[in-house]
XYZ file of N, CA and C in Angstrom:
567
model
N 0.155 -4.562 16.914
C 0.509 -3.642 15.857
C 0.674 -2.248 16.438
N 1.465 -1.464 15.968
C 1.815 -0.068 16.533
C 1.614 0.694 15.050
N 1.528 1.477 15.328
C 1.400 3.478 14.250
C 3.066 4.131 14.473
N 3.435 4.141 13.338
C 4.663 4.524 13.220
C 4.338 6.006 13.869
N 5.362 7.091 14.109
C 5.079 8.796 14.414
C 5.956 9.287 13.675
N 6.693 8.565 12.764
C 7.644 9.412 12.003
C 7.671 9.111 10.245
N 7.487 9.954 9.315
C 7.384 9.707 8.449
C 8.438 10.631 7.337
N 9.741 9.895 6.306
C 10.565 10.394 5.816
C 10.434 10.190 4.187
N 9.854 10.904 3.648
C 9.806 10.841 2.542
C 10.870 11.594 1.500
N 11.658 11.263 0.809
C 13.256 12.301 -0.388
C 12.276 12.202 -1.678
N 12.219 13.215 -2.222
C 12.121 13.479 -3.337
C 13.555 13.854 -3.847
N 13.725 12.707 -5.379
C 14.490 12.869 -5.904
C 14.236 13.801 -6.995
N 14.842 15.252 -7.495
C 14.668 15.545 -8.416
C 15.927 15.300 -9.494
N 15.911 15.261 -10.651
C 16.719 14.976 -11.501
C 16.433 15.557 -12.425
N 17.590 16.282 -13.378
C 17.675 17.373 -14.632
C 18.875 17.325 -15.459
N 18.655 17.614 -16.812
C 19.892 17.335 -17.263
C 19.713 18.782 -18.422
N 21.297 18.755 -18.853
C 21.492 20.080 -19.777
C 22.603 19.768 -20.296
N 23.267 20.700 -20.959
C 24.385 20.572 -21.655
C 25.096 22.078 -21.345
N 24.577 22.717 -20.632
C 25.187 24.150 -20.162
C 24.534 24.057 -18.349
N 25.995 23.743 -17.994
C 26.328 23.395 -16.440
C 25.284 24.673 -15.986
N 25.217 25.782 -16.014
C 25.018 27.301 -15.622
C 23.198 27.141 -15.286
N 23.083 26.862 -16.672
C 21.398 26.897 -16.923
C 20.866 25.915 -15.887
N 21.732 24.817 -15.827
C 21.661 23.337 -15.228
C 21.022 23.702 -13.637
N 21.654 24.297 -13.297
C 21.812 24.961 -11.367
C 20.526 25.963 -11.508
N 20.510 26.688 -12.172
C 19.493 27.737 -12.481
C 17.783 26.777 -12.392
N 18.084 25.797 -13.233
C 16.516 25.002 -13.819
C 16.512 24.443 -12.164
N 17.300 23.683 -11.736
C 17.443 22.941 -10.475
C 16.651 23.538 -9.242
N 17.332 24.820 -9.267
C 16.782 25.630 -8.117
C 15.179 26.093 -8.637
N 14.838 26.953 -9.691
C 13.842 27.041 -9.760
C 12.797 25.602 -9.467
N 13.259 24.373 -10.101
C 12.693 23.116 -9.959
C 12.113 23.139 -8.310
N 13.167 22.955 -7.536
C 13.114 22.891 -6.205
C 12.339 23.880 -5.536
N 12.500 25.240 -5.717
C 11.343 26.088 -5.383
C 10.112 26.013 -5.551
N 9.832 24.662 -6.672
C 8.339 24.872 -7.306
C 7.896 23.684 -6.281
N 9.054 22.461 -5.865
C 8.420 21.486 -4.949
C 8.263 21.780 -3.542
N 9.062 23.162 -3.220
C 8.699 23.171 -1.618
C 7.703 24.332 -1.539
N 7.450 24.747 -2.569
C 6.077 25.595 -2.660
C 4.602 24.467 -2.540
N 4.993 23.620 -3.509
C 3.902 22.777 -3.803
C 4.109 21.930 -1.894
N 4.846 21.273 -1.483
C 4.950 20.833 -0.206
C 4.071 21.758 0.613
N 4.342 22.870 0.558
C 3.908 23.761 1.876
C 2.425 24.542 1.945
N 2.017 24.380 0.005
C 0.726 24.537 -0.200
C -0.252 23.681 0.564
N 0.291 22.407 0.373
C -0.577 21.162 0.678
C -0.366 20.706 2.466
N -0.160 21.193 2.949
C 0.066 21.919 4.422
C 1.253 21.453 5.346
N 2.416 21.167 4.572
C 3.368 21.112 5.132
C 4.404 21.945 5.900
N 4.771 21.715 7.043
C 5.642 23.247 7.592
C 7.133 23.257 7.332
N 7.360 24.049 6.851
C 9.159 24.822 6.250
C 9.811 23.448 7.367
N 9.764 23.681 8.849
C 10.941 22.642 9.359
C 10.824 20.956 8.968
N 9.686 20.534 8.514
C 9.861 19.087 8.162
C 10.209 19.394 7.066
N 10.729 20.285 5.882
C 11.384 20.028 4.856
C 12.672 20.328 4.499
N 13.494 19.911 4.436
C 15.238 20.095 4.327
C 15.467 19.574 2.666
N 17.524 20.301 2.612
C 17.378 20.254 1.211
C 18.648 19.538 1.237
N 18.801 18.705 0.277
C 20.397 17.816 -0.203
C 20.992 18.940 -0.954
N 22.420 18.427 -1.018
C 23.162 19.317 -1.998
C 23.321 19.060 -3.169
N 22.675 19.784 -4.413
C 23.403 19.143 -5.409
C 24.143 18.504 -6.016
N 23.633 17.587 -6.767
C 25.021 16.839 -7.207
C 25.158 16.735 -8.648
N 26.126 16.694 -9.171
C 26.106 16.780 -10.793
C 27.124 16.396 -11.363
N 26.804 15.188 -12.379
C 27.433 14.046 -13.222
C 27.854 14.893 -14.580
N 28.932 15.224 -14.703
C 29.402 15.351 -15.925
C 30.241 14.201 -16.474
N 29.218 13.436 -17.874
C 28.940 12.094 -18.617
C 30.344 12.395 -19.403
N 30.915 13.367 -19.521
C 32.330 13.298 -20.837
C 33.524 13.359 -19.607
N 33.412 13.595 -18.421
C 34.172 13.424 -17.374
C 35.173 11.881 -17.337
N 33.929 10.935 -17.630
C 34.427 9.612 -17.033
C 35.694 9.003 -17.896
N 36.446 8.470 -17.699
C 37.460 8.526 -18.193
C 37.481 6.963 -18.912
N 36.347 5.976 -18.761
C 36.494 4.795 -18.444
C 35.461 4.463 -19.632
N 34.545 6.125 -20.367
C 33.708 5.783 -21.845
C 34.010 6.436 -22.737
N 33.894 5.540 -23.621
C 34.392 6.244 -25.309
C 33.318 6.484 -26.211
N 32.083 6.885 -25.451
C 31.048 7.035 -26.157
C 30.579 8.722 -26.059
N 30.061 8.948 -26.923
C 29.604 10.499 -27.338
C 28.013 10.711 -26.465
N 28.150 11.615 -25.735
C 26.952 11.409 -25.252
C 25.766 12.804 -25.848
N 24.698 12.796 -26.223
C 23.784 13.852 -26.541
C 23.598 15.219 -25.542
N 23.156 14.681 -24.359
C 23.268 15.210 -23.374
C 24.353 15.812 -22.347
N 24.847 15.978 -22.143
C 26.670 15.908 -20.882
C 26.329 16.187 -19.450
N 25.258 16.894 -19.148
C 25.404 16.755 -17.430
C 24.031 16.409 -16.925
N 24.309 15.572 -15.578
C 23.107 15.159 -14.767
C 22.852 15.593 -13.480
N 22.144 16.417 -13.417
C 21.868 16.934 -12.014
C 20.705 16.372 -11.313
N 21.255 15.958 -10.036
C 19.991 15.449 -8.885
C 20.327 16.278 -7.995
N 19.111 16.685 -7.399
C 19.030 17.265 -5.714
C 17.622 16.402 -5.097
N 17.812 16.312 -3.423
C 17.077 15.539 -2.639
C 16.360 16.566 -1.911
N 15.222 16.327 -2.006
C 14.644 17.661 -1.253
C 13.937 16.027 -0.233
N 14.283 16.658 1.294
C 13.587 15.644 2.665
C 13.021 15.716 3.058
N 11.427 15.056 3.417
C 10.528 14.765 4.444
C 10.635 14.154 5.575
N 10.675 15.130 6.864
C 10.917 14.278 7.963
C 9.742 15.033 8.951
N 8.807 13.963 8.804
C 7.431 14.673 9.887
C 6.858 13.689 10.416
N 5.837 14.304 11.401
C 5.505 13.305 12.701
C 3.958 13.538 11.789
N 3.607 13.848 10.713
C 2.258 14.070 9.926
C 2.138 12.733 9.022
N 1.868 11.637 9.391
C 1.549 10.649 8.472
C 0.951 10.723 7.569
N -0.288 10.795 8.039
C -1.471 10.629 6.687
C -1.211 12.193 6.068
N -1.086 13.203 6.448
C -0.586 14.062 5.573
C 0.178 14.188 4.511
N 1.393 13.308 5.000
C 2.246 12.883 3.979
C 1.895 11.917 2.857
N 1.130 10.772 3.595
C 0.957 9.705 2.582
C -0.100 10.605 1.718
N -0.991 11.413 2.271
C -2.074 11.809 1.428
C -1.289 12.550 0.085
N -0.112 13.343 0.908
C 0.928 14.149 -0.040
C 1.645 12.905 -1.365
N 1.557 11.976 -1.011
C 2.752 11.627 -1.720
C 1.586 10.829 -2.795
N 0.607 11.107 -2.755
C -0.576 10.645 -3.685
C -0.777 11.438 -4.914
N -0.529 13.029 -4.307
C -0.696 14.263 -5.118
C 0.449 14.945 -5.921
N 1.545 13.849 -5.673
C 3.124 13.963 -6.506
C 2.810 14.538 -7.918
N 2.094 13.111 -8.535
C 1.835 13.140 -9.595
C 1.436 14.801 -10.715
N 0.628 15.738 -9.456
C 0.748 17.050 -10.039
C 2.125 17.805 -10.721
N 2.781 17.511 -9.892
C 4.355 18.426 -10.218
C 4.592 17.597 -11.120
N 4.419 15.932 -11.902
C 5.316 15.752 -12.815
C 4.410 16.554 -14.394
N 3.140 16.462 -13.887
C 1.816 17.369 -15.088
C 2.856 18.273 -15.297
N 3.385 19.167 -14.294
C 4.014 20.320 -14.414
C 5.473 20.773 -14.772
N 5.845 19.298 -15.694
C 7.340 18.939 -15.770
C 8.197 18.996 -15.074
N 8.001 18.363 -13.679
C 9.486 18.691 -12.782
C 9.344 16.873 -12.822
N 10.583 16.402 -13.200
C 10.614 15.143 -13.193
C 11.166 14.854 -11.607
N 10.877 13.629 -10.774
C 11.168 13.207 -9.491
C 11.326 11.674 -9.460
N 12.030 11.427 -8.624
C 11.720 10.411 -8.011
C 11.413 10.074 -6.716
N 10.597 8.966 -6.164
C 10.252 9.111 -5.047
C 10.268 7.094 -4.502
N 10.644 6.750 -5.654
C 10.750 4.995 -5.318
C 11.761 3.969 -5.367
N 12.870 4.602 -5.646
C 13.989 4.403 -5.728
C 14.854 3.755 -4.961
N 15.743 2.841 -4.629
C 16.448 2.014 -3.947
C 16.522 2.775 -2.889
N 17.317 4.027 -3.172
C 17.648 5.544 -2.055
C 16.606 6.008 -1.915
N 15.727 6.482 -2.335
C 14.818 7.347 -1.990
C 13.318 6.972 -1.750
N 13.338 5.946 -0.942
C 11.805 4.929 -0.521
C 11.261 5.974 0.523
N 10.043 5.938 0.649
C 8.940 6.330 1.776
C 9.887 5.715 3.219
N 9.676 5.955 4.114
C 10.155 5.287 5.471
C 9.397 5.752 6.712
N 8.683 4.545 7.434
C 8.024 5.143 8.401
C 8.759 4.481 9.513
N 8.710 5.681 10.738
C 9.803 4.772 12.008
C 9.108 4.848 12.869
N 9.141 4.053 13.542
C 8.098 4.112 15.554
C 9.527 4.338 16.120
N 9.345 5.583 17.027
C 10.383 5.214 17.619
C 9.768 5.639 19.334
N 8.558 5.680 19.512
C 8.311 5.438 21.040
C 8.046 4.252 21.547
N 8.844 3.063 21.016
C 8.879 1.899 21.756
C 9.067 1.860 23.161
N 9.949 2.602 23.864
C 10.036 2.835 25.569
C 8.590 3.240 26.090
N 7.514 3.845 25.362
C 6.318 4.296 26.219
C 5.832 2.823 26.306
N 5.582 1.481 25.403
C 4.987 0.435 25.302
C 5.697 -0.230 25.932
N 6.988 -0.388 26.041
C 7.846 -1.551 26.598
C 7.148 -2.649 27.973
N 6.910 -1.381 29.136
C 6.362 -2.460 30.230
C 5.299 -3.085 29.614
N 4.243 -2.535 28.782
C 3.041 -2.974 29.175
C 3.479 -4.567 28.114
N 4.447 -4.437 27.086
C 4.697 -5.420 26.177
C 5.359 -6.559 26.857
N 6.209 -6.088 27.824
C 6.929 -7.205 28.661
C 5.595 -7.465 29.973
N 4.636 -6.848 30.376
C 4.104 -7.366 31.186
C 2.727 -8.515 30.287
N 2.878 -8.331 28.694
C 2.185 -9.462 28.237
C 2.803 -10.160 28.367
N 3.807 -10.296 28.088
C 4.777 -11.628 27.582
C 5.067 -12.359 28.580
N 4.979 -11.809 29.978
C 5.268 -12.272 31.059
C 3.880 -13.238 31.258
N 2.814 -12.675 31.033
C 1.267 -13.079 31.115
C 1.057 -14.491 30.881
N 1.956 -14.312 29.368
C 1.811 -15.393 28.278
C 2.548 -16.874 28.637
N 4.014 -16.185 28.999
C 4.895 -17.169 29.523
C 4.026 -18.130 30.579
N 3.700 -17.282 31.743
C 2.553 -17.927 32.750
C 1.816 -19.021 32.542
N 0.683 -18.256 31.806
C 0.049 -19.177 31.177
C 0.086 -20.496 30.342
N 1.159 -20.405 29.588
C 2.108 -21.477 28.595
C 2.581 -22.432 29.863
N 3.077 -21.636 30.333
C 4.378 -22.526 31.597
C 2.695 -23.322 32.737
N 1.575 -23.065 32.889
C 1.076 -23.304 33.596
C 0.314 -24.885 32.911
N 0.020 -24.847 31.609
C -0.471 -25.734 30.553
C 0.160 -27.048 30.758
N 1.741 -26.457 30.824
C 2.722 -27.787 31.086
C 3.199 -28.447 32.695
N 2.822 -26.982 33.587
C 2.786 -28.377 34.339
C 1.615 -28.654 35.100
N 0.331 -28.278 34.676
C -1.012 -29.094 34.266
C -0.952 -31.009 33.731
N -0.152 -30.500 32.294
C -0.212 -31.618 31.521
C 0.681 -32.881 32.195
N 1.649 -32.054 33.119
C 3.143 -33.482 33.480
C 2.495 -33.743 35.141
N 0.788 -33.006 35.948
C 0.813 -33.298 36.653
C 1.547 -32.647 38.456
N 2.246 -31.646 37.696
C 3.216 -31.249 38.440
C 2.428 -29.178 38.674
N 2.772 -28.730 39.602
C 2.032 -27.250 39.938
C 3.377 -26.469 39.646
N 2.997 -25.001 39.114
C 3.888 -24.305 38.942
C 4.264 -23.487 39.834
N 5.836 -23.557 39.634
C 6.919 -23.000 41.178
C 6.652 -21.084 40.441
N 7.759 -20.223 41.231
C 7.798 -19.214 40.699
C 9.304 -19.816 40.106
N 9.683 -18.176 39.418
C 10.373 -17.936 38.059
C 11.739 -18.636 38.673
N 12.176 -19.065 37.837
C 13.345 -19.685 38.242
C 14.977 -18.502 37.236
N 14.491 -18.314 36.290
C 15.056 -16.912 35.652
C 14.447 -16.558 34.251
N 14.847 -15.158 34.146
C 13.947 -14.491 33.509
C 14.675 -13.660 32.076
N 14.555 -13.663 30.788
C 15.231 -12.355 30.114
C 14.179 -12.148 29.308
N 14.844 -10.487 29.199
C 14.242 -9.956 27.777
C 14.953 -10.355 26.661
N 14.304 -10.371 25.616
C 14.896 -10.594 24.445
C 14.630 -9.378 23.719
N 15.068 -9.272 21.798
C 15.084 -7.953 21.588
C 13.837 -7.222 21.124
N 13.102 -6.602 21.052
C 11.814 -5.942 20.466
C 12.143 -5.531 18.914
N 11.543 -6.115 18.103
C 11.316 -6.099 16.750
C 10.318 -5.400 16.460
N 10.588 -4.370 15.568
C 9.634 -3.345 14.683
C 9.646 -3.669 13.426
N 8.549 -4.251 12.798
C 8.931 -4.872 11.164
C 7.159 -4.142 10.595
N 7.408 -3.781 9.373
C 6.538 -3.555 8.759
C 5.538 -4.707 8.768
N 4.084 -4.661 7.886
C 2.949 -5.923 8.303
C 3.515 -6.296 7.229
N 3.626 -5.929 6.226
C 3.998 -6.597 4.730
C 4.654 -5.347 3.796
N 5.263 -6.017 3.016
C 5.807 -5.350 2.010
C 5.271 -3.832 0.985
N 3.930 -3.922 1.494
C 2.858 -2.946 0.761
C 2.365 -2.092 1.708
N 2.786 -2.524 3.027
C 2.098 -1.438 4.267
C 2.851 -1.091 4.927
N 4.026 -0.377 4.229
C 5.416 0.097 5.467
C 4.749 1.185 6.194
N 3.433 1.699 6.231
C 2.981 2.477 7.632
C 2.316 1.727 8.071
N 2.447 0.278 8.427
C 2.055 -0.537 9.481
C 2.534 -1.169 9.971
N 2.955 -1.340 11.346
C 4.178 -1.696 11.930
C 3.774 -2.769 12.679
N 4.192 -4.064 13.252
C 4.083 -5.134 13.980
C 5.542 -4.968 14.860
N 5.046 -4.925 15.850
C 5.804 -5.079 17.607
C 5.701 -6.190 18.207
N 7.122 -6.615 18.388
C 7.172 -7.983 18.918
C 8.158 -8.083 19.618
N 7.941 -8.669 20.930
C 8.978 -9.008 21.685
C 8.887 -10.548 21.848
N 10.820 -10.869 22.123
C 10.513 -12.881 22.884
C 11.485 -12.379 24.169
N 10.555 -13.216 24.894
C 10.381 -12.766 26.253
C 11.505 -14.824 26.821
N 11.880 -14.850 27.861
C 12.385 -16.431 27.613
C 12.101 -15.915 29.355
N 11.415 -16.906 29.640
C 11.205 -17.460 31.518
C 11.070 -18.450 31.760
N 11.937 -19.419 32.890
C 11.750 -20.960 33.294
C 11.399 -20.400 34.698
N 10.209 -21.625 34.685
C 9.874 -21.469 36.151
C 10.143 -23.141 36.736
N 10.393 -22.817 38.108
C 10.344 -24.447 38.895
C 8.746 -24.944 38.581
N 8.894 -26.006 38.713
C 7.963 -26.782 38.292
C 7.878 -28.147 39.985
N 6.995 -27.991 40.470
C 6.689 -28.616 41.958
C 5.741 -30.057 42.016
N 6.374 -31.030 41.770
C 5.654 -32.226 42.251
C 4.761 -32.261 43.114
């Protein structure tokens, strides 16, 4: 198992109005109140970046004949990209404050999931290929134990690809590292 070092969390915010003007106005103040609240809780200005607005005007579409109450939808993505794990996860526990405080978000969304990445797989690599090599050995030694026969050296050797997969569906900051390793060795009567 490996510890991810990178952790990307989007807050989706979403707002709606019926006066485009006010719309951008509520948005930005919105957004000021989440990267205040981010940076209270000890986050630094460069792990947080901002999406560009985007905004759905509902009498636009040409394709509904329905009257809508509301007419525009504004989302902006405000981004978490930090090497602070448990900071974050601890952060993304304490969400729940800003919605007390009416800024509606999302944070679970098809687009906008938690994401944790390992990406120093090259510091582990030898020591992962010098298990697998271990393993192969050992395996390859079992069999020709069992047929009677002593084991030659490697006859050829590959790497295969290294897989980073979460442990389960509920612990995407826990990562399982796996390599398949493939070696035939001669095998000596």
């Amino acid at each position: 198992m490996g510890s991810p070092n990178i952790v990307i969390m989007p807050i989706k915010l979403t707002r709606t109005s019926n006066n485009l003007e006010s719309l951008i106005i509520n948005v930005d103040n919105y957004t000021n109140k989440v990267i205040m609240f981010l940076k209270e809780n000890g986050l630094k200005e460069e792990d947080i970046t901002l999406g560009a607005i985007s905004i759905v005007d509902k009498m636009a579409n040409e394709f509904s004949n329905q009257e809508f109450s509301i007419r525009y939808l504004a989302t902006k993505v405000i981004n978490i990209y930090s090497s602070e794990i448990e900071k974050v996860r601890a952060l993304s526990g304490k969400l729940s404050e800003l919605s007390q405080a009416g800024i509606l978000f999302k944070t679970d969304d098809y687009d906008s999931k938690i994401e944790y990445v390992y990406t120093k797989l090259n510091d582990i690599k030898p020591s992962m290929i010098e298990e697998a090599t271990s393993n192969a050995r050992a395996v390859a030694q079992k069999f020709a134990h069992d047929s009677n026969s002593k084991l030659g050296k490697i006859k050829k050797a590959t790497q295969g690809q290294f897989e980073v997969i979460s442990r389960d569906k509920n612990s995407e900051h826990i990562k399982n590292i796996r390599i398949v390793s493939t070696v035939e060795y001669y095998l000596i009567d």
